[in-house]
mmCIF file of C-alpha atoms and ligand atoms in Angstrom:
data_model
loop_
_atom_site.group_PDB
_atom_site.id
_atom_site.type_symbol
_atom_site.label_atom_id
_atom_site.label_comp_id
_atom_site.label_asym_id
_atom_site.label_seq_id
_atom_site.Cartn_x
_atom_site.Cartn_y
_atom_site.Cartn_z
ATOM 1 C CA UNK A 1445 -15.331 -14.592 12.574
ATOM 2 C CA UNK A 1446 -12.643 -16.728 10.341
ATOM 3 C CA UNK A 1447 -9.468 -16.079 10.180
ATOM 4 C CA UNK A 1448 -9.440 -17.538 6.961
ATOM 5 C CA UNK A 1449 -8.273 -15.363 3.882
ATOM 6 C CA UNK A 1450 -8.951 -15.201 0.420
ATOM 7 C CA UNK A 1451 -6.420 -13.371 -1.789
ATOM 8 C CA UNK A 1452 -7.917 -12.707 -5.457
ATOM 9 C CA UNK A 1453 -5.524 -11.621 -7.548
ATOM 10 C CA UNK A 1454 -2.268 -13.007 -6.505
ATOM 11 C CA UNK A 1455 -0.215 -10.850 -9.164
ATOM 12 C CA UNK A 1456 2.626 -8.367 -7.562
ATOM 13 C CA UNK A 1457 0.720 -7.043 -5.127
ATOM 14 C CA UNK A 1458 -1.613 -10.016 -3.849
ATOM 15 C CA UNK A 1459 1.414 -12.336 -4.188
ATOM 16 C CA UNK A 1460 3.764 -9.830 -2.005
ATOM 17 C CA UNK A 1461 0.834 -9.576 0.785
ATOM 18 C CA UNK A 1462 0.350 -13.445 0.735
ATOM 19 C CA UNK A 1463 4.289 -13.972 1.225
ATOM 20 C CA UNK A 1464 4.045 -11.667 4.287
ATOM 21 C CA UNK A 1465 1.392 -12.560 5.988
ATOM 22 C CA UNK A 1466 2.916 -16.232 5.732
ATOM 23 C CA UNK A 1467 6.200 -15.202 6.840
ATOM 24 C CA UNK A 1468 5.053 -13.316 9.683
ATOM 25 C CA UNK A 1469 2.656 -15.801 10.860
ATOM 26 C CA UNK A 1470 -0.041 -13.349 10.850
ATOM 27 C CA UNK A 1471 -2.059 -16.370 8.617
ATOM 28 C CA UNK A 1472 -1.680 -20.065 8.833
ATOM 29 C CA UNK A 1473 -0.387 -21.252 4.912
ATOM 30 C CA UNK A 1474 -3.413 -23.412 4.870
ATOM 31 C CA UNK A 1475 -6.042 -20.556 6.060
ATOM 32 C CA UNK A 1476 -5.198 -18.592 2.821
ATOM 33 C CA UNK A 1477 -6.214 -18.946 -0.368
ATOM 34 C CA UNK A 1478 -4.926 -16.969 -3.291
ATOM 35 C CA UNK A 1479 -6.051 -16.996 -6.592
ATOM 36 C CA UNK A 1480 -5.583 -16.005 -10.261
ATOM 37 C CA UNK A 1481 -5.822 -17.715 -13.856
ATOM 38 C CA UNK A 1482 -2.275 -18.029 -14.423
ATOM 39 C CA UNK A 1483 -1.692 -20.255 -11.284
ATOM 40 C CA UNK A 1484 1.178 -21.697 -12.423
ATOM 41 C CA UNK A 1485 2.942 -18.321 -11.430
ATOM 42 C CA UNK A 1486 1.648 -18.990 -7.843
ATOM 43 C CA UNK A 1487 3.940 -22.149 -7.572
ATOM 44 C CA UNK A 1488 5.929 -20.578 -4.642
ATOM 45 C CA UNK A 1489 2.889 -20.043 -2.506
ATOM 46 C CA UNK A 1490 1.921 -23.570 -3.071
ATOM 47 C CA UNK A 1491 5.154 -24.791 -2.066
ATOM 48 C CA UNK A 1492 4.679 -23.175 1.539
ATOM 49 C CA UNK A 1493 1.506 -24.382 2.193
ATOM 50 C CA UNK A 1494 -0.900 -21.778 1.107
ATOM 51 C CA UNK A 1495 -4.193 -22.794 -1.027
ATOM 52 C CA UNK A 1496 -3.758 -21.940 -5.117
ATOM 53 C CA UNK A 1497 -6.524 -22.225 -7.460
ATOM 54 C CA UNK A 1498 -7.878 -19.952 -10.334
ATOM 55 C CA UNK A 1499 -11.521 -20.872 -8.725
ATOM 56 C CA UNK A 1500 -12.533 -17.429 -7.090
ATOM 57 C CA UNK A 1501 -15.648 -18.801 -6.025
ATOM 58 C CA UNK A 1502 -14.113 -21.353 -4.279
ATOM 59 C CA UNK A 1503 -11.788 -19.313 -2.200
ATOM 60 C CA UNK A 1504 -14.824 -17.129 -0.930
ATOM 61 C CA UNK A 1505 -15.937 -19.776 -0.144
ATOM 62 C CA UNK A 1506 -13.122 -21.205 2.338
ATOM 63 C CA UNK A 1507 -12.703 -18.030 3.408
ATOM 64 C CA UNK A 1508 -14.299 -14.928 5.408
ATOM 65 C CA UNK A 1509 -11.922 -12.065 4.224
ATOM 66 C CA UNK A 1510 -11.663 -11.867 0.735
ATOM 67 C CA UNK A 1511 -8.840 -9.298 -0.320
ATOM 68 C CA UNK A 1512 -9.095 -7.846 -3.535
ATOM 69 C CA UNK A 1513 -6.243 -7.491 -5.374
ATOM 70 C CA UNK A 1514 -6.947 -7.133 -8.973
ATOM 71 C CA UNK A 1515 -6.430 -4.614 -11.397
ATOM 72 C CA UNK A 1516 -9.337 -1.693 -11.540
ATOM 73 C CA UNK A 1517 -10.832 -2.555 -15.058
ATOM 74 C CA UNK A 1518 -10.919 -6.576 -13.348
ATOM 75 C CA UNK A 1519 -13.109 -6.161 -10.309
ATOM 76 C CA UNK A 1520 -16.852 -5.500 -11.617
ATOM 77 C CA UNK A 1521 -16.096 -8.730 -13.761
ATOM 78 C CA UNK A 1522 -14.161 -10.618 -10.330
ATOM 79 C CA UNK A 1523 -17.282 -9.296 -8.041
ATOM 80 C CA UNK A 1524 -20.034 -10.292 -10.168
ATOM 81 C CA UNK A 1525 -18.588 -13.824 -10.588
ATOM 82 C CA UNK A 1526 -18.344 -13.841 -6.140
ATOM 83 C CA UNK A 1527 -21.550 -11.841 -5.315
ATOM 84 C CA UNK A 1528 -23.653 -14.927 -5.298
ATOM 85 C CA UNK A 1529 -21.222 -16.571 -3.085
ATOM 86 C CA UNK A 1530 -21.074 -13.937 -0.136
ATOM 87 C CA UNK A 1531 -22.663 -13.375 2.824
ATOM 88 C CA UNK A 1532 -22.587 -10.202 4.768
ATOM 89 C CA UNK A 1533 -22.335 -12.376 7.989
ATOM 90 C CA UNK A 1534 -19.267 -14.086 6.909
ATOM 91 C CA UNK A 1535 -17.419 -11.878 4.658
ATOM 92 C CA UNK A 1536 -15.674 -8.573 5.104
ATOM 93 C CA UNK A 1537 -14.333 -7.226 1.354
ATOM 94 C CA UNK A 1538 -10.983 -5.312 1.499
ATOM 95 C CA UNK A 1539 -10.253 -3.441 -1.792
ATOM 96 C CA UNK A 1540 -6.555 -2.497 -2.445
ATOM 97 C CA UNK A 1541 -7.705 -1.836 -5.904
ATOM 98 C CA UNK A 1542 -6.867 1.844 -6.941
ATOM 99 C CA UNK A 1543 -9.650 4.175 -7.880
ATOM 100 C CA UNK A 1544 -12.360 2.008 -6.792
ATOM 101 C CA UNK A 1545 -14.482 3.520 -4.185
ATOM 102 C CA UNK A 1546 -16.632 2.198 -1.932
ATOM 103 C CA UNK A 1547 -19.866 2.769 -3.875
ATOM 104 C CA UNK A 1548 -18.708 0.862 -6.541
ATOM 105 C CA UNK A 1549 -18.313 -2.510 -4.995
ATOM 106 C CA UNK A 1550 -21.879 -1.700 -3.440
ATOM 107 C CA UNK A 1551 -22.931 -1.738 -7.206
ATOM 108 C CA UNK A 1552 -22.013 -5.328 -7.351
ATOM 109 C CA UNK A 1553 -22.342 -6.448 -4.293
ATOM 110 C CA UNK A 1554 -25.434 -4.690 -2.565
ATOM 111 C CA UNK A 1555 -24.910 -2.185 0.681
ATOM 112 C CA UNK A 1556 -25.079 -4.337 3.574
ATOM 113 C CA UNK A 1557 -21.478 -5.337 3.373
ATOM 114 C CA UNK A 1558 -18.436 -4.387 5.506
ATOM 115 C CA UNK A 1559 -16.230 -2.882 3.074
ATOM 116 C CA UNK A 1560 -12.202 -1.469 3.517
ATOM 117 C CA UNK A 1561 -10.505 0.251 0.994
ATOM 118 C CA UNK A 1562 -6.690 0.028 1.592
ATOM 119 C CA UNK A 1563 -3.742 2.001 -0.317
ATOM 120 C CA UNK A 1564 -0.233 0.179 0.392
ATOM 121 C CA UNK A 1565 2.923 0.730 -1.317
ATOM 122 C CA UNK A 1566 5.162 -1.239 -3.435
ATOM 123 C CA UNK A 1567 7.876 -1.645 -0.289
ATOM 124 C CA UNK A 1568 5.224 -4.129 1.006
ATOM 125 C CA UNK A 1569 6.887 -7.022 -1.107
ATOM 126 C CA UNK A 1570 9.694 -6.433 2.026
ATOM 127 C CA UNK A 1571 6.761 -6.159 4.791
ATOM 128 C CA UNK A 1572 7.831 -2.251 4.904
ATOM 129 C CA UNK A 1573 4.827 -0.539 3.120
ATOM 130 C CA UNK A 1574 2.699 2.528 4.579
ATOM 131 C CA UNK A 1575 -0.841 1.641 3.859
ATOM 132 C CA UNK A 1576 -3.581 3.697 4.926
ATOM 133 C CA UNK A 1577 -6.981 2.014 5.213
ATOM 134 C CA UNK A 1578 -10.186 3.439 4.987
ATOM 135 C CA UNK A 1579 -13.374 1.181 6.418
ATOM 136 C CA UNK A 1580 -16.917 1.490 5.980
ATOM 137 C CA UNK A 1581 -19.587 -0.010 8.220
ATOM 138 C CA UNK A 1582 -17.067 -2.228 9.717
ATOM 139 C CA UNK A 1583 -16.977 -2.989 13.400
ATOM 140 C CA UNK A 1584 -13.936 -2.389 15.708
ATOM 141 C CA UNK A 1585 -12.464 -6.324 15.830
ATOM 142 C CA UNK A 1586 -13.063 -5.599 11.546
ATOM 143 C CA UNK A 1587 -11.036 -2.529 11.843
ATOM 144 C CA UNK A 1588 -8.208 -3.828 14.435
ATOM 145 C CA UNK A 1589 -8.017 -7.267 12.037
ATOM 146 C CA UNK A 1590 -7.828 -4.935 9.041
ATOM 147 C CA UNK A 1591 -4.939 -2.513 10.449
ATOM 148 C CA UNK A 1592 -2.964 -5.628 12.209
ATOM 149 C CA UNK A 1593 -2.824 -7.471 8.813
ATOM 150 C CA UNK A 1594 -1.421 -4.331 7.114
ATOM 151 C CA UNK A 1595 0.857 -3.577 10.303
ATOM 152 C CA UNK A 1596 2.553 -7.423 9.470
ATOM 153 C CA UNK A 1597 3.524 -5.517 6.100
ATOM 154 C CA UNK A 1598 5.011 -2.362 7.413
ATOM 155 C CA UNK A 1599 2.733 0.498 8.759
ATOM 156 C CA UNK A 1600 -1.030 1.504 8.474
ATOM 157 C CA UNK A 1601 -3.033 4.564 9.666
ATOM 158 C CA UNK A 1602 -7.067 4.479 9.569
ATOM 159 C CA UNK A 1603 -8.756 7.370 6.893
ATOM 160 C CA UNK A 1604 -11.713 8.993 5.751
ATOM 161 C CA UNK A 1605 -12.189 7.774 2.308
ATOM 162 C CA UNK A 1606 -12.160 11.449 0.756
ATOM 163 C CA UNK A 1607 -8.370 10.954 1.253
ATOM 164 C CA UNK A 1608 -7.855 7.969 -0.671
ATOM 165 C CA UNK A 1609 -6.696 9.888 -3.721
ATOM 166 C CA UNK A 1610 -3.929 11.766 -1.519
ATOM 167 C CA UNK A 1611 -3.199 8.952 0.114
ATOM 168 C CA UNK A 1612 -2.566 7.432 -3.147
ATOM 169 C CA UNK A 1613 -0.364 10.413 -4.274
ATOM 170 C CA UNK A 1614 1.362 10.513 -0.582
ATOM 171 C CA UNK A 1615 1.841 6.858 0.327
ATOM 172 C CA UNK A 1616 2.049 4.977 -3.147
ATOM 173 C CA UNK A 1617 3.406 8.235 -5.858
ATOM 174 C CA UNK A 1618 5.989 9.152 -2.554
ATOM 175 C CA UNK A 1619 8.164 5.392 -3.370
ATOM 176 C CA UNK A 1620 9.026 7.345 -6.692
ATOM 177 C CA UNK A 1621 9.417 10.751 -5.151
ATOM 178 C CA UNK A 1622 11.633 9.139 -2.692
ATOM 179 C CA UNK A 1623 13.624 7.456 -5.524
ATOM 180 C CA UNK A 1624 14.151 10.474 -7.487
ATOM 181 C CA UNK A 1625 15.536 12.055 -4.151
ATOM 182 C CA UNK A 1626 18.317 9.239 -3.563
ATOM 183 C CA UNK A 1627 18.745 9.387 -7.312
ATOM 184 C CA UNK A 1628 19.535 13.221 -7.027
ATOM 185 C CA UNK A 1629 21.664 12.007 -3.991
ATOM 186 C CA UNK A 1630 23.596 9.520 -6.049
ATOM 187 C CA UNK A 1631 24.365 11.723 -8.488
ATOM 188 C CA UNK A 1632 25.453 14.580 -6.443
ATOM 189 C CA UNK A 1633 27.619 12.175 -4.612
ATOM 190 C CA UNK A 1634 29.716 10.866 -7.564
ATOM 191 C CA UNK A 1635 30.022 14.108 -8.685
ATOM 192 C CA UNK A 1636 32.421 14.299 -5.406
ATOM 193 C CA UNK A 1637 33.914 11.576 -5.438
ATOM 194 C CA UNK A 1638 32.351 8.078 -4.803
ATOM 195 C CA UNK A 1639 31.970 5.528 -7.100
ATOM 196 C CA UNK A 1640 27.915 4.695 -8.034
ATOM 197 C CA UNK A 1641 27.981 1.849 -5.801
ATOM 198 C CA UNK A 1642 29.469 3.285 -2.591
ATOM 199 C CA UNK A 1643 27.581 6.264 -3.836
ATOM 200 C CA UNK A 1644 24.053 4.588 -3.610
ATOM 201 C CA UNK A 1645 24.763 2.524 -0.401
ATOM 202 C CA UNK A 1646 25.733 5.945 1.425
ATOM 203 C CA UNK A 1647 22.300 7.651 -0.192
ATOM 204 C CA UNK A 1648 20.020 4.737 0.561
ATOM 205 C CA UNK A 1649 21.093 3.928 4.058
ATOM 206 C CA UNK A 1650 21.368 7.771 5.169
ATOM 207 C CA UNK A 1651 17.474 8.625 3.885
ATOM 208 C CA UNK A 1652 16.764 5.034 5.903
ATOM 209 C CA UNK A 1653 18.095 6.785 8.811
ATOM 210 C CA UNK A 1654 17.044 9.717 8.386
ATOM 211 C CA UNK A 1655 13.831 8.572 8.344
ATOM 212 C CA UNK A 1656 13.869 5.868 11.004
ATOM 213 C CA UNK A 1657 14.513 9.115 13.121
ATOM 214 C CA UNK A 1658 11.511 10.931 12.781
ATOM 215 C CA UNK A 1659 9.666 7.344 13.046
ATOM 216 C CA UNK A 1660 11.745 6.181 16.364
ATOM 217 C CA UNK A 1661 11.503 9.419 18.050
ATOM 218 C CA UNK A 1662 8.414 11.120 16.422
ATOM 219 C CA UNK A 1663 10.322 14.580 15.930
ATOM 220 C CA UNK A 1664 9.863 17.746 13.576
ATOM 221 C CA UNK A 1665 12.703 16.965 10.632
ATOM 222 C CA UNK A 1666 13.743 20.442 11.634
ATOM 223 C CA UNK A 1667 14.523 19.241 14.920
ATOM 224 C CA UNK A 1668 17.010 16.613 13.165
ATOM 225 C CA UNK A 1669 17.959 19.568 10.705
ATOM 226 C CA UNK A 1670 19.135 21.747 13.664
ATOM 227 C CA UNK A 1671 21.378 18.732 15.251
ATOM 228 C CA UNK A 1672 23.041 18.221 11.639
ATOM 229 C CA UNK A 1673 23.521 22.323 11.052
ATOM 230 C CA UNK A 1674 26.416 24.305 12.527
ATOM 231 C CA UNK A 1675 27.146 27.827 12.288
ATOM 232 C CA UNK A 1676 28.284 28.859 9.017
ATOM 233 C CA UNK A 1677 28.611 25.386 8.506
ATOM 234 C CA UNK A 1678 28.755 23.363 5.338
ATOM 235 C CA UNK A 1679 24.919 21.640 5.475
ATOM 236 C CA UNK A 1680 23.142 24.987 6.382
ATOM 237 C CA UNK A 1681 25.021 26.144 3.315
ATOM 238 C CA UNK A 1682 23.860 23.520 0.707
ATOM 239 C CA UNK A 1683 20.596 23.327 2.194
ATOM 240 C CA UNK A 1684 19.784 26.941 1.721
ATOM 241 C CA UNK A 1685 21.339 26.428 -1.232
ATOM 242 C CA UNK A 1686 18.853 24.020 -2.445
ATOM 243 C CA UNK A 1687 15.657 25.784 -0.649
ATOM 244 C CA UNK A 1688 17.082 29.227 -3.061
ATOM 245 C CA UNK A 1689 17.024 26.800 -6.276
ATOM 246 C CA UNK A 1690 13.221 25.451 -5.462
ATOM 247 C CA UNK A 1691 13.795 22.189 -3.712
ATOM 248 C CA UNK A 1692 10.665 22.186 -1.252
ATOM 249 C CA UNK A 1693 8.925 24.119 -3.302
ATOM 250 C CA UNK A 1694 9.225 21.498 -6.335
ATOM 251 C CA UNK A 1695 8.414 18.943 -3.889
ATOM 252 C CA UNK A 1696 5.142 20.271 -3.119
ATOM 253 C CA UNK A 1697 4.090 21.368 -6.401
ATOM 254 C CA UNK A 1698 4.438 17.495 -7.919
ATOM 255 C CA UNK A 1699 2.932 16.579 -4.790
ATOM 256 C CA UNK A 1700 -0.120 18.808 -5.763
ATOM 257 C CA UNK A 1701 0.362 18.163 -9.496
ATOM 258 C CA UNK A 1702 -0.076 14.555 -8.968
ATOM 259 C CA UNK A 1703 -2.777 14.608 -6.694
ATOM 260 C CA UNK A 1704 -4.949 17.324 -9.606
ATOM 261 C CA UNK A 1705 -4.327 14.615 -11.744
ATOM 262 C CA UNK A 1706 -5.701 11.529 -10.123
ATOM 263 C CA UNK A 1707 -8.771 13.792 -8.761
ATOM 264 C CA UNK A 1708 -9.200 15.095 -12.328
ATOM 265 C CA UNK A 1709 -8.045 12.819 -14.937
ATOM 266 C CA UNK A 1710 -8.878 8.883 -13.108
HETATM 267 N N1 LIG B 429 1.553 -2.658 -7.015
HETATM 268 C C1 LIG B 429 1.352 -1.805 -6.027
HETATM 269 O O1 LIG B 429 2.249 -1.419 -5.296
HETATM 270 C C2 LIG B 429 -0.025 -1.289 -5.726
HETATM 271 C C3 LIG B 429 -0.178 -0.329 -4.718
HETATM 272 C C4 LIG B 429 -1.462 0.076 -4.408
HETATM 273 C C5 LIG B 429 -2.549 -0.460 -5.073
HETATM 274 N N2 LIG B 429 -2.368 -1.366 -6.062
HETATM 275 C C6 LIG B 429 -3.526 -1.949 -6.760
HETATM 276 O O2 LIG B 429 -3.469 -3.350 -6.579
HETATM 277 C C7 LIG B 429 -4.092 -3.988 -7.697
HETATM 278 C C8 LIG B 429 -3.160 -5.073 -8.195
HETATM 279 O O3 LIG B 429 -1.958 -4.477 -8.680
HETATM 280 P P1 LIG B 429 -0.731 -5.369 -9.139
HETATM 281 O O4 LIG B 429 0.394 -4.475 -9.405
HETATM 282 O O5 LIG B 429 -0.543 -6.510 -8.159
HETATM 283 O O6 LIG B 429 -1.331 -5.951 -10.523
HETATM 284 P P2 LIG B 429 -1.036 -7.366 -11.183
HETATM 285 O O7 LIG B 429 0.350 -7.801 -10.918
HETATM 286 O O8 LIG B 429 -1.508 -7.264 -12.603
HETATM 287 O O9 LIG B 429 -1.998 -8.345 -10.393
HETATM 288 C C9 LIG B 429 -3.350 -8.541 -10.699
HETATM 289 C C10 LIG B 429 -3.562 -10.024 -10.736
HETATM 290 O O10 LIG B 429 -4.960 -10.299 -10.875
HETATM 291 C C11 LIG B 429 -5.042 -11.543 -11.540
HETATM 292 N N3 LIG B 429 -6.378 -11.646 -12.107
HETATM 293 C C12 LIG B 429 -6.882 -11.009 -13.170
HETATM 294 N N4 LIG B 429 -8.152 -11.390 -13.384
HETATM 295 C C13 LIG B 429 -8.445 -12.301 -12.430
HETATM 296 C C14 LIG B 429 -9.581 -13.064 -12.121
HETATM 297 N N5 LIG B 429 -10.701 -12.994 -12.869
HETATM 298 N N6 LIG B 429 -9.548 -13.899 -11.076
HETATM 299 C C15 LIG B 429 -8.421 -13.988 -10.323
HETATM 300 N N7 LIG B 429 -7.293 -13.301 -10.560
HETATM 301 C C16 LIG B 429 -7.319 -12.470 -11.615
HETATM 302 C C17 LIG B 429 -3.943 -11.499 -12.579
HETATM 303 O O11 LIG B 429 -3.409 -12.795 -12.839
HETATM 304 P P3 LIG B 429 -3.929 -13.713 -14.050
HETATM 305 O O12 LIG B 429 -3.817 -12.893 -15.295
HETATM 306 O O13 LIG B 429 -3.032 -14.905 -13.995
HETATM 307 O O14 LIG B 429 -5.345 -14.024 -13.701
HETATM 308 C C18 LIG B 429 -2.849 -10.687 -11.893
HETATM 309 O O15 LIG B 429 -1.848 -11.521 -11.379
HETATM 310 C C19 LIG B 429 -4.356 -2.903 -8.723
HETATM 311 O O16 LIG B 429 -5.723 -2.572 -8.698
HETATM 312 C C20 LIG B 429 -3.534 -1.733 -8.266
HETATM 313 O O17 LIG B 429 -4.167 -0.519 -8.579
HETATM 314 C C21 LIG B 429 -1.118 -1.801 -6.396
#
């Protein structure tokens, strides 16, 4: 199959994706195409050899994967204007677009179609975003070309689509949760002394740690806790401190709270 991809929608998202999978050489510039009707805000991507135009038909076309990237109340309108053009024997669709399942692109585009559904994060613009991937009727060299072009933009794990909505609150919602955190962290730490700067460098780079620990060495945070906790020490002190004013508990009930809300409300 081509290796050729077709980006429609090159707006925050399909512009980030398009940078990386340039930069890492995961795509020749010339084998992608991205498009939207604005291209004049795709001048960049010109300028290192990728293909612009606001043609979509055009780009599926040239290409065989054809990456969705547009926003939800966009992609009936986007896949009626392309379902002429495809071919089930060329093209594989990937769908980053939230809320959109996998029966609604059939809709459009008939059943006979491989079809992923993938739910990255906004730290892909810096080729660091957890996307999980969910892929239906898709053959194995479909799902390994899937996964490796997400793994060029951080990390990706494979899903049943009944998880897309908590892998939306988990994956995407958690780059806020995570902010508020290192906010919290910030705060706390000018509160004791640092300036906001020195304050937000020490926050940042300590939660990067801490998490490049459990990624490096694939351990139980507790197991980190226990090597950070003495005795009637200081951290066992706060963090009890913290677990007696709500902390995980808070954690998991926005965790739940967002997730009621995307199943109910979207
Ligand atoms: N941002 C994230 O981190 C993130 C994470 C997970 C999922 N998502 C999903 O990714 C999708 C894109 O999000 P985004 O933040 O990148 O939105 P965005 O910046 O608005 O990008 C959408 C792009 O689609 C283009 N577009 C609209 N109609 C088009 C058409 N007919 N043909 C070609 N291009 C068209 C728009 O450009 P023109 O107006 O110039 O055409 C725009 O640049 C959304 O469905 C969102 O739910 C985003």
């Amino acid at each position: 199959m081509s290796k050729k991809i077709a980006i429609i929608g090159g707006g925050n998202l399909g512009a980030s994706m398009a940078e990386g999978l340039i930069s890492s050489g995961f795509v020749l510039p010339a084998d992608l195409t991205v498009t939207r009707r604005n291209i004049a805000a795709l001048k960049s991507l010109a300028e290192k050899g990728a293909n612009i135009t606001d043609n979509n038909i055009e780009a599926v076309k040239t290409a065989g994967w054809i990456v969705l990237d547009v926003k939800p109340f966009q992609i009936k309108v986007v896949l009626s204007l392309i379902q002429q053009h495809l071919d089930a024997k060329k093209h594989v669709l990937i769908s980053v677009v939230t809320g959109v399942w996998v029966k609604d692109i059939q809709e459009v585009v008939g059943d006979q179609f491989a079809i992923f559904r993938a739910m990255p994060n906004t730290a892909i613009a810096i080729a660091q975003s957890m996307t999980c991937i969910y892929a239906h009727q898709a053959n194995d060299a479909q799902i390994k070309f899937v996964a490796s072009l997400f793994d060029q933009l951080g990390k990706s794990v494979v899903i049943e689509e009944k998880l897309m909505d908590a892998a939306t609150v988990l994956g995407a919602c958690g780059t806020a949760y995570a902010m508020r955190y290192i906010r919290a962290n910030i705060q706390g730490g000018i509160e004791i002394g640092f300036s906001a700067a020195t304050a937000s460098l020490i926050a940042a780079q300590t939660v990067k740690g801490a998490a490049e620990l459990l990624l490096q060495r694939n351990t139980h945070p507790e197991q980190e806790i226990d090597k950070v906790t003495t005795p009637k020490g200081c951290t066992i002190a706060g963090l009890n401190e913290m677990e007696h004013q709500g902390f995980s508990s808070s954690l998991i009930k926005g965790i739940v709270t967002s997730y009621k809300k995307i199943v109910n409300d979207m």
